[in-house]
Short mmCIF file of C-alpha atoms in Angstrom, two decimals:
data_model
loop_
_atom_site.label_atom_id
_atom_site.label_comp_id
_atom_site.label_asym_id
_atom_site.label_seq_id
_atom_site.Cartn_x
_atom_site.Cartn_y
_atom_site.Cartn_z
CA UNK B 1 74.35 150.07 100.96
CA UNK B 2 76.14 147.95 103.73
CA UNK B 3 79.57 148.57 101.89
CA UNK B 4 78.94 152.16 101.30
CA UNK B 5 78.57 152.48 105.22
CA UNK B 6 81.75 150.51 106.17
CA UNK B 7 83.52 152.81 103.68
CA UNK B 8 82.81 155.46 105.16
CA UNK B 9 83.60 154.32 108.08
CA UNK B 10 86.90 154.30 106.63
CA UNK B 11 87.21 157.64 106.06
CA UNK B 12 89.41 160.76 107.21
CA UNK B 13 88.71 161.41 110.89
CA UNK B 14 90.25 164.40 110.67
CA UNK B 15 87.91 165.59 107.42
CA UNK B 16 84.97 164.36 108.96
CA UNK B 17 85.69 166.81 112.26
CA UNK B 18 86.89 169.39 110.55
CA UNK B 19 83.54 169.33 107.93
CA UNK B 20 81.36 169.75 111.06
CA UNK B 21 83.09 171.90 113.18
CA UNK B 22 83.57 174.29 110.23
CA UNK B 23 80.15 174.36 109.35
CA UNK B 24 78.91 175.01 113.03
CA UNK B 25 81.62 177.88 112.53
CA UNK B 26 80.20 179.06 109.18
CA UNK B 27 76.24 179.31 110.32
CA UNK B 28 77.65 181.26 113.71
CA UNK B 29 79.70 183.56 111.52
CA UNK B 30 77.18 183.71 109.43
CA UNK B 31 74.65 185.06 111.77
CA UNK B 32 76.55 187.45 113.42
CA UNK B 33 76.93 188.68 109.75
CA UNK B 34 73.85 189.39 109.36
CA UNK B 35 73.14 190.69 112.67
CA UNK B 36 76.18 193.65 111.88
CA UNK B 37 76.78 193.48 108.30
CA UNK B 38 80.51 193.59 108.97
CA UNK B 39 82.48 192.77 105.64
CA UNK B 40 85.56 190.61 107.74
CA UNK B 41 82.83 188.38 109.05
CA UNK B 42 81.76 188.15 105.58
CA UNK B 43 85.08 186.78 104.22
CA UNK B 44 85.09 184.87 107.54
CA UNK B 45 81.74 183.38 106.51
CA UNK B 46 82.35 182.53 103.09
CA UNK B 47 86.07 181.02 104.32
CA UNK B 48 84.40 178.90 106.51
CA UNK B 49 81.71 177.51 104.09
CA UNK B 50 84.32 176.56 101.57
CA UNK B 51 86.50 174.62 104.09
CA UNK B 52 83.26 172.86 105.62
CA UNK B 53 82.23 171.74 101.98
CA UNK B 54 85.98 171.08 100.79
CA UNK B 55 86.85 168.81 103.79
CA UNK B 56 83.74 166.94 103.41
CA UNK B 57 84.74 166.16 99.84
CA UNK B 58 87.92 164.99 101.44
CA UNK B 59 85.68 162.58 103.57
CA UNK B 60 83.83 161.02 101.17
CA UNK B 61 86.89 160.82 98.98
CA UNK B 62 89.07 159.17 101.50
CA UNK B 63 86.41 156.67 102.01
CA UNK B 64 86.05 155.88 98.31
CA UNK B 65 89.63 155.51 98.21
CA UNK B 66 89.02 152.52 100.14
CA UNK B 67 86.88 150.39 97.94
CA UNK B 68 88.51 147.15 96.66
CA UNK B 69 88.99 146.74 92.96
CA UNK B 70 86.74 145.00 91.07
CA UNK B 71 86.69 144.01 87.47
CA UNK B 72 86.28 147.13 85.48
CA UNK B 73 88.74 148.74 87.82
CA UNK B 74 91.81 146.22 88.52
CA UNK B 75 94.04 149.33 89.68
CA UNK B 76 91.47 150.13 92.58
CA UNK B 77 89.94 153.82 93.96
CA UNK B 78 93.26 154.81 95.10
CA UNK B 79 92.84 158.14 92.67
CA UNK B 80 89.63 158.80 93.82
CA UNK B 81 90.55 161.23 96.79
CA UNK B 82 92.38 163.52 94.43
CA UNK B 83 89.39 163.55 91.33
CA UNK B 84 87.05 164.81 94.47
CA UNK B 85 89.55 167.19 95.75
CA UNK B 86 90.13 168.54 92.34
CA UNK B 87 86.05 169.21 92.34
CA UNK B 88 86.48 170.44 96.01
CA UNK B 89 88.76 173.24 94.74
CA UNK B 90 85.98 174.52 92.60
CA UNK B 91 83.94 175.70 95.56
CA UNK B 92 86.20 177.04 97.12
CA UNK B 93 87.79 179.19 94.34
CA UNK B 94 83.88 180.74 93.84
CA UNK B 95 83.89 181.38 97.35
CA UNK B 96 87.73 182.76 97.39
CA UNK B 97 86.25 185.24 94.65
CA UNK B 98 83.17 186.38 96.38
CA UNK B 99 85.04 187.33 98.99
CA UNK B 100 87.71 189.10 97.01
CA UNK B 101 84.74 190.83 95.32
CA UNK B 102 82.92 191.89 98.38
CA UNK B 103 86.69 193.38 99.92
CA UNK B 104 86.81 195.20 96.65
CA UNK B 105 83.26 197.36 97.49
CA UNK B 106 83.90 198.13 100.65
CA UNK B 107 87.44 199.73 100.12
CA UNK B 108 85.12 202.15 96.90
CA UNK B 109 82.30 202.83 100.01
CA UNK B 110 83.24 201.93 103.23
CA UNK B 111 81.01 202.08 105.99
CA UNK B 112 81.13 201.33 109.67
CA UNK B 113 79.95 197.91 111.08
CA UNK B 114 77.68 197.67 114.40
CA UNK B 115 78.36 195.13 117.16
CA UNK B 116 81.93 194.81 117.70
CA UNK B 117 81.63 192.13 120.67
CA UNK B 118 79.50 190.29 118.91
CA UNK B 119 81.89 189.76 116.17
CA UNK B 120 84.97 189.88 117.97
CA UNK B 121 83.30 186.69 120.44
CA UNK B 122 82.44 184.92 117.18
CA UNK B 123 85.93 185.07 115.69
CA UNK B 124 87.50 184.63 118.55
CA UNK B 125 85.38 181.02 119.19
CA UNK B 126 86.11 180.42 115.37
CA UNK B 127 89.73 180.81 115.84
CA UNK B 128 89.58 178.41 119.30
CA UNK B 129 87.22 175.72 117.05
CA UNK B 130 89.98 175.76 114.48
CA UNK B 131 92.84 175.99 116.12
CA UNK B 132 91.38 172.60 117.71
CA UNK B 133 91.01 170.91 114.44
CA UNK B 134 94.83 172.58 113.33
CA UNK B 135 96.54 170.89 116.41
CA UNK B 136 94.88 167.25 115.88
CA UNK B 137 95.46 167.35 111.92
CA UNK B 138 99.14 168.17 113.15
CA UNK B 139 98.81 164.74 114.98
CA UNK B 140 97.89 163.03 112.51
CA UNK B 141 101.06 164.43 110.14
CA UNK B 142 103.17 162.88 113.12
CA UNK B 143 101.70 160.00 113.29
CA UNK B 144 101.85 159.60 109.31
CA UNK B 145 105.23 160.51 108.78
CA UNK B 146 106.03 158.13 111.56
CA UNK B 147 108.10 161.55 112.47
CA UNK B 148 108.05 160.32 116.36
CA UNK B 149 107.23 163.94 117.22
CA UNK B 150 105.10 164.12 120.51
CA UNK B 151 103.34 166.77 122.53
CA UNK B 152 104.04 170.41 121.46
CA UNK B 153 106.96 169.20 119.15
CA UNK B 154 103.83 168.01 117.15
CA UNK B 155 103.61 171.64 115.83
CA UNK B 156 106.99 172.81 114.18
CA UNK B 157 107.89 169.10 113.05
CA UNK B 158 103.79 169.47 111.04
CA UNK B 159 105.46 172.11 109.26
CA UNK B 160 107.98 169.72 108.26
CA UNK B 161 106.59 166.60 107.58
CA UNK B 162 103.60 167.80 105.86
CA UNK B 163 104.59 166.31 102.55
CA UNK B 164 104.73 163.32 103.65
CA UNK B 165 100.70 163.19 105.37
CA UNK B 166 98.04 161.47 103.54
CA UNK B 167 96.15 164.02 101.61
CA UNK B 168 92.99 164.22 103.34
CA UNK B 169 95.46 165.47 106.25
CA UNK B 170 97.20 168.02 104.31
CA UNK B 171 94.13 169.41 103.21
CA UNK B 172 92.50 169.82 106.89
CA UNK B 173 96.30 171.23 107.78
CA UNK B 174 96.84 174.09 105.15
CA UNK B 175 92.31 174.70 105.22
CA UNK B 176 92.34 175.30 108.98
CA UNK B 177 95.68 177.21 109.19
CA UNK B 178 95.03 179.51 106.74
CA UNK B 179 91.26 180.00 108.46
CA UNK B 180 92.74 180.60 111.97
CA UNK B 181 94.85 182.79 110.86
CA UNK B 182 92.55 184.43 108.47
CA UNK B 183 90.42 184.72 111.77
CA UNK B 184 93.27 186.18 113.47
CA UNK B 185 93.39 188.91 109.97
CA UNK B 186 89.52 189.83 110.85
CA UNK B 187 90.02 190.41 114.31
CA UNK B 188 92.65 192.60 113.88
CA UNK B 189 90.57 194.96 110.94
CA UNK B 190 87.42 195.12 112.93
CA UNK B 191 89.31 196.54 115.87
CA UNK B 192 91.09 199.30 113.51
CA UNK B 193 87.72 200.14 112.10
CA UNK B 194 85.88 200.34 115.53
CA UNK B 195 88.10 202.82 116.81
CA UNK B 196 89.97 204.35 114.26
CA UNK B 197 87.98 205.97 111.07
CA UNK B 198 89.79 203.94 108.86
CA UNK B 199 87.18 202.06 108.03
CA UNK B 200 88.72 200.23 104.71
CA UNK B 201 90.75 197.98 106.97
CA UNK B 202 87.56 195.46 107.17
CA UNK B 203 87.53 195.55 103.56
CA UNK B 204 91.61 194.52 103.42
CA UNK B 205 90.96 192.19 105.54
CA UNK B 206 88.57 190.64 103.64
CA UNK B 207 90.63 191.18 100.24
CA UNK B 208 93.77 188.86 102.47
CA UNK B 209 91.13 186.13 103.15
CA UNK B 210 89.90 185.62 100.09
CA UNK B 211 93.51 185.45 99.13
CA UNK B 212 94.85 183.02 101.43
CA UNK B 213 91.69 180.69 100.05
CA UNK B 214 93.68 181.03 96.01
CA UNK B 215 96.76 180.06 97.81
CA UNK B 216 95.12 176.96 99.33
CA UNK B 217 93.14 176.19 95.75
CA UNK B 218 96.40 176.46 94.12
CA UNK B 219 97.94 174.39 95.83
CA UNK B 220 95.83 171.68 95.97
CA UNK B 221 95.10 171.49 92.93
CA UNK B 222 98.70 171.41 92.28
CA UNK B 223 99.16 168.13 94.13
CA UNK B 224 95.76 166.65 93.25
CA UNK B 225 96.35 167.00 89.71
CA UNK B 226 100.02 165.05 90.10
CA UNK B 227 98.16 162.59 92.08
CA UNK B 228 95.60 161.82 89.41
CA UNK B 229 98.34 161.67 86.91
CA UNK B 230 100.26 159.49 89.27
CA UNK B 231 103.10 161.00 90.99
CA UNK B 232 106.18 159.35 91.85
CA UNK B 233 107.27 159.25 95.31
CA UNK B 234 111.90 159.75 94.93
CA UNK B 235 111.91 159.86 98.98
CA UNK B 236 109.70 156.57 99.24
CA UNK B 237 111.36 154.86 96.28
CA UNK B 238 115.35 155.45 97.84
CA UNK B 239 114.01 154.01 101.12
CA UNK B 240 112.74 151.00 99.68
CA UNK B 241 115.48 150.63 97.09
CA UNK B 242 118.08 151.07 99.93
CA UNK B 243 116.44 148.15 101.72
CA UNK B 244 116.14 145.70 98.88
CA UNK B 245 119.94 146.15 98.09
CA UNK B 246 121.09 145.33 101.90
CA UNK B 247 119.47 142.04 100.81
CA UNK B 248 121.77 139.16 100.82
CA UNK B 249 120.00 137.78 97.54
CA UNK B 250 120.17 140.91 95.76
CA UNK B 251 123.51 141.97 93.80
CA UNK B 252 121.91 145.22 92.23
CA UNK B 253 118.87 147.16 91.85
CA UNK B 254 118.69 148.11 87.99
CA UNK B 255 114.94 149.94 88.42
CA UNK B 256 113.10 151.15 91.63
CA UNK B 257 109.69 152.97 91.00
CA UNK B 258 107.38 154.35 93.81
CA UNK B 259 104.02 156.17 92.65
CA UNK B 260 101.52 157.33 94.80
CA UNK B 261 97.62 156.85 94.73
CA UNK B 262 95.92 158.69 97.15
CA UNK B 263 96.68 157.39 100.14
CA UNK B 264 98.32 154.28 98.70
CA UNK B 265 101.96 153.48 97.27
CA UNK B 266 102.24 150.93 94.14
CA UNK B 267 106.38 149.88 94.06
CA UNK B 268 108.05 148.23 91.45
CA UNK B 269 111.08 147.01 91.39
CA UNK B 270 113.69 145.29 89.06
CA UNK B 271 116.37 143.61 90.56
CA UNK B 272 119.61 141.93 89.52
CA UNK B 273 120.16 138.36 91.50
CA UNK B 274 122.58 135.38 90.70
CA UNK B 275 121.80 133.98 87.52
CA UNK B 276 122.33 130.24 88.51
CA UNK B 277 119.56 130.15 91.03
CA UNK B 278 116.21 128.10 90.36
CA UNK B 279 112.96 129.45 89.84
CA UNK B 280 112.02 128.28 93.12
CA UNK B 281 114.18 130.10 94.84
CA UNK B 282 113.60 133.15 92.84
CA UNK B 283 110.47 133.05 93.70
CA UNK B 284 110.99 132.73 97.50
CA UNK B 285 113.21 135.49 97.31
CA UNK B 286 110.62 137.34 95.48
CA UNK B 287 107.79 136.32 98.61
CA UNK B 288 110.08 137.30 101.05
CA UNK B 289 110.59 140.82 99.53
CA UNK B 290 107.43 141.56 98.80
CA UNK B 291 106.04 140.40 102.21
CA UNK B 292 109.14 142.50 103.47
CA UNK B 293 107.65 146.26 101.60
CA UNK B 294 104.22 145.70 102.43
CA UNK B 295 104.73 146.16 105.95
CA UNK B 296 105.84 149.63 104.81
CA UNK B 297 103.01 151.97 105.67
CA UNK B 298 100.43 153.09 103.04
CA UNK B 299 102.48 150.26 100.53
CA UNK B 300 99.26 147.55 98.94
CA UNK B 301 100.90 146.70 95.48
CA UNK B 302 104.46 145.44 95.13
CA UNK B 303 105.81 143.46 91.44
CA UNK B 304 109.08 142.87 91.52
CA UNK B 305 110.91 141.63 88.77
CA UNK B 306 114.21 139.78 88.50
CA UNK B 307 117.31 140.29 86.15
CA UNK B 308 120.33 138.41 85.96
CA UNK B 309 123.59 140.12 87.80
CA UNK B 310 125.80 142.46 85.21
CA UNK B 311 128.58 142.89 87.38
CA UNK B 312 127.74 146.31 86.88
CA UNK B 313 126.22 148.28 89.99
CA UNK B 314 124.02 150.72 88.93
CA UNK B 315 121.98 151.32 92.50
CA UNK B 316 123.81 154.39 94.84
CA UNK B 317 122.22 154.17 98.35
CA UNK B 318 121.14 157.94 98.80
CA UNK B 319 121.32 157.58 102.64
#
């Protein structure tokens, strides 16, 4: 029980803040739902729900991530974050299609919603909530990308770096801009349909949301699946390969391979060095480089084998 606690301990901050603070969201949006029966606040609802549930997933996932390896699992958890966020997506996608369904009816028999304020206050506060969440996942993609970015450059670099966050952090990223702006997509229909008669714009509204929620189970899945798989990382694997050819000891580098695990990068590397070198210094070449990558963030598993010197260069720094 012990370890399960410090693992989770280990988890995603940003998950874990999101998963409340989008549930708090949900059971507000979900009683002003019932106290107007407005179909945006529906989709709103049902948004929220999904993300709450999805980025919990990401929690425990993240945490699980952590565990060591142990006998019947020498390659460690690193995998487990994406088999839970490939279960995550399932959720959501029911919820995405509830609310598709639900936009659907209400463009065949539209009907006009009672308490604007109250709904307008609600998504508004959603909107505030999750913008919140947004800007600190957006920290955490600078911080992770080691991107440097600081104070409001934190938002146009997030768009930038994002590839490179863990993927508990992409999640809470694309989740939380996709439901501010979806909040920003409700606001905007339940003020058309309070004061114009075109009352099908709630509906449209709710149509978009449930939309924007495929976009964001298609693409994780997308990247969850490669991660399961085991994805290689070409950006990760030039940087590394261009440092391990500066090397003084190294005259090539005849393989470089980076795959990712979760949060976690496994490198291996085949390298060409002098042939008339003995094994002990081959191996304290092979210490030093090893020591060298693992300060790399995200890096825990580097083999690196040696091969003797061809006179042939086959690595082309991509610098």
């Amino acid at each position: 029980m012990k370890e399960y606690v410090s693992l989770l301990r280990q988890g995603s901050k940003s998950a874990a803040l999101a998963a409340v603070v989008n549930l708090v969201i949900a059971l507000v949006k979900g009683g002003a739902f019932l106290l107007t029966g407005n179909v945006a606040m529906f989709a709103e609802t049902m948004h929220s729900f999904g993300d709450a549930a999805n980025q919990l997933f990401v929690y425990v996932g993240s945490a699980l991530s952590k565990k060591a390896p142990t006998e019947r699992f020498p390659g460690g958890f690193g995998r487990a974050v994406n088999l839970v966020l490939l279960g995550a997506v399932l959720i959501v996608g029911i919820l995405a299609y509830e609310t598709i369904r639900e936009g659907i009816a209400h463009l065949a028999h539209p009907s006009e919603s009672e308490g604007l304020w109250i709904s307008i206050t609600v998504l508004a506060l959603g909107c505030i909530l999750e913008g919140f969440v947004l800007l600190k996942a957006m920290r955490e993609i600078a911080h992770e990308s080691e991107s440097g970015a600081k104070g409001l450059a934190v938002i146009p670099m997030s768009f930038v770096y994002v590839k490179r966050a863990k993927p508990a952090t992409k999640l809470v990223f694309m989740e939380d801009l996709v439901a501010t702006s979806g909040g920003l997509v409700a606001i905007i229909a339940i003020l058309i349909a309070a004061y114009t008669p075109f009352y099908q714009a709630e509906g449209i509204a709710s149509i978009i949301i449930g939309a924007m929620m495929f976009l964001v189970v298609g693409r994780v899945f997308l990247d969850n699946a490669a991660g399961v798989i085991g994805e290689a990382d070409e950006e990760m694997a030039d940087k590394i390969g261009n440092i391990l050819f500066a090397d003084r000891d190294v005259r090539d580098v005849q393989e470089m391979t980076v795959v990712k695990e979760g949060e976690s990068f496994h490198v291996e590397a085949t390298l060409e060095i002098d042939p008339t070198i003995t094994v002990a210094d081959a191996d304290d070449i092979r210490d030093r480089l090893e020591a060298q990558i693992l300060e790399h963030r995200g890096v825990t598993d580097v083999t690196i084998e040696f091969d003797e010197d061809d006179k042939t260069q086959v690595w082309k720094s991509k610098e």
